[in-house]
């Protein structure tokens, strides 16, 4: 397949490319689009055969449902059985933005999009290019992250090209994503609201609107063998670089000592800005220690850089779990296959 690259800096100025992307999507094609979280691999969410091509392009298991992206509230009623009051209040507070809300689906959502579930995940992104493409196409877009299944999500077009050239009809290039980790996912389809995946909208922000929100155990811990995943994505290996990543909890001094005495093969450290000089191995910094937003924005690209550099063992500094830090920790502990060393 010949993949077109569509550079869109400003959806107004680059309107012809916005129209091209929208036409491909309306015709049942695949287009990689930027969002404020990560790049997404989009297709018409209402067209089961278009959505099937997403799974093929990614190599993603087809029981792992996709997020449906809309650009305005009028697009929602046909997609859902009902949009409960809590969902409405969350949407008012945090849409457009990095929050996905799961509710019961309508018959318009094909089983390919919902992974065979009777619920649907909906999000209204804030990225101006994503919004312009959805609005111009006039259809909701199903879009998982635009990486090959199992790899860290792409946060710039270069990484999409690396994974997806020849597998999709077009890739929109709009530079780097601002948030850098996938959206927060909350389900309102059951009794109590439950956080399934932390992201750019924090647990504290959700609770400010809804009152108490349960945190699914799989957010912080490995699912025990045989346990049923509330979100099918939880059961798959995720965000994993090729390198063997180990999360190390402790002070910088303890970390530096541990790394020095436990080198295995080509060994590197994933650390915070300014810590490189204290470490005896090659160091990749993924943000400021006190600033979870910069860590989120840089983490996935750093994981890919570790693989580019051929690192074999990677010791990672542990982020704080407050605010957006919970999302950073959630991704990093998956990259580490839940291997944590407490010093
Ligand atoms: P991605 O599209 O790669 O960001 O992944 C979307 C995430 O949302 C996956 O972890 C899915 O399992 C989860 N998800 C999407 N739709 C649903 C749903 N209806 N119920 C539960 N989880 C969902
Ligand atoms: Mg993904």
mmCIF file of C-alpha atoms and ligand atoms in Angstrom, residues 60 64-67 102 117 119-121 143-145 182 185 196-197 230-233, ligand 1:
data_model
loop_
_atom_site.group_PDB
_atom_site.id
_atom_site.type_symbol
_atom_site.label_atom_id
_atom_site.label_comp_id
_atom_site.label_asym_id
_atom_site.label_seq_id
_atom_site.Cartn_x
_atom_site.Cartn_y
_atom_site.Cartn_z
ATOM 1 C CA UNK A 60 -3.989 -5.966 17.478
ATOM 2 C CA UNK A 64 -9.557 -5.218 22.384
ATOM 3 C CA UNK A 65 -12.134 -2.441 21.784
ATOM 4 C CA UNK A 66 -11.375 0.950 20.250
ATOM 5 C CA UNK A 67 -12.101 4.492 21.375
ATOM 6 C CA UNK A 102 -17.408 4.289 28.588
ATOM 7 C CA UNK A 117 -18.865 -5.680 24.194
ATOM 8 C CA UNK A 119 -20.438 -0.723 25.751
ATOM 9 C CA UNK A 120 -18.605 1.966 23.803
ATOM 10 C CA UNK A 121 -15.675 4.205 24.728
ATOM 11 C CA UNK A 143 -8.809 5.132 16.673
ATOM 12 C CA UNK A 144 -6.398 3.172 18.854
ATOM 13 C CA UNK A 145 -2.813 4.353 19.242
ATOM 14 C CA UNK A 182 -3.063 7.836 26.186
ATOM 15 C CA UNK A 185 -10.454 5.891 30.656
ATOM 16 C CA UNK A 196 -9.714 1.836 34.086
ATOM 17 C CA UNK A 197 -6.681 3.735 32.817
ATOM 18 C CA UNK A 230 -12.546 -4.897 33.104
ATOM 19 C CA UNK A 231 -10.886 -3.350 30.104
ATOM 20 C CA UNK A 232 -9.693 -5.928 27.589
ATOM 21 C CA UNK A 233 -6.553 -3.848 26.919
HETATM 22 P P1 LIG B 1 -6.045 2.431 22.807
HETATM 23 O O1 LIG B 1 -7.072 2.636 21.775
HETATM 24 O O2 LIG B 1 -4.831 1.709 22.300
HETATM 25 O O3 LIG B 1 -5.738 3.696 23.549
HETATM 26 O O4 LIG B 1 -6.742 1.495 23.848
HETATM 27 C C1 LIG B 1 -8.064 1.773 24.273
HETATM 28 C C2 LIG B 1 -8.242 1.232 25.649
HETATM 29 O O5 LIG B 1 -9.595 1.444 26.091
HETATM 30 C C3 LIG B 1 -7.961 -0.251 25.717
HETATM 31 O O6 LIG B 1 -7.272 -0.543 26.917
HETATM 32 C C4 LIG B 1 -9.345 -0.849 25.706
HETATM 33 O O7 LIG B 1 -9.374 -2.115 26.312
HETATM 34 C C5 LIG B 1 -10.158 0.210 26.475
HETATM 35 N N1 LIG B 1 -11.570 0.197 26.069
HETATM 36 C C6 LIG B 1 -12.095 0.647 24.916
HETATM 37 N N2 LIG B 1 -13.421 0.420 24.869
HETATM 38 C C7 LIG B 1 -13.751 -0.200 26.018
HETATM 39 C C8 LIG B 1 -14.966 -0.721 26.564
HETATM 40 N N3 LIG B 1 -16.112 -0.648 25.891
HETATM 41 N N4 LIG B 1 -14.916 -1.291 27.783
HETATM 42 C C9 LIG B 1 -13.751 -1.378 28.463
HETATM 43 N N5 LIG B 1 -12.573 -0.914 28.000
HETATM 44 C C10 LIG B 1 -12.570 -0.340 26.796
#
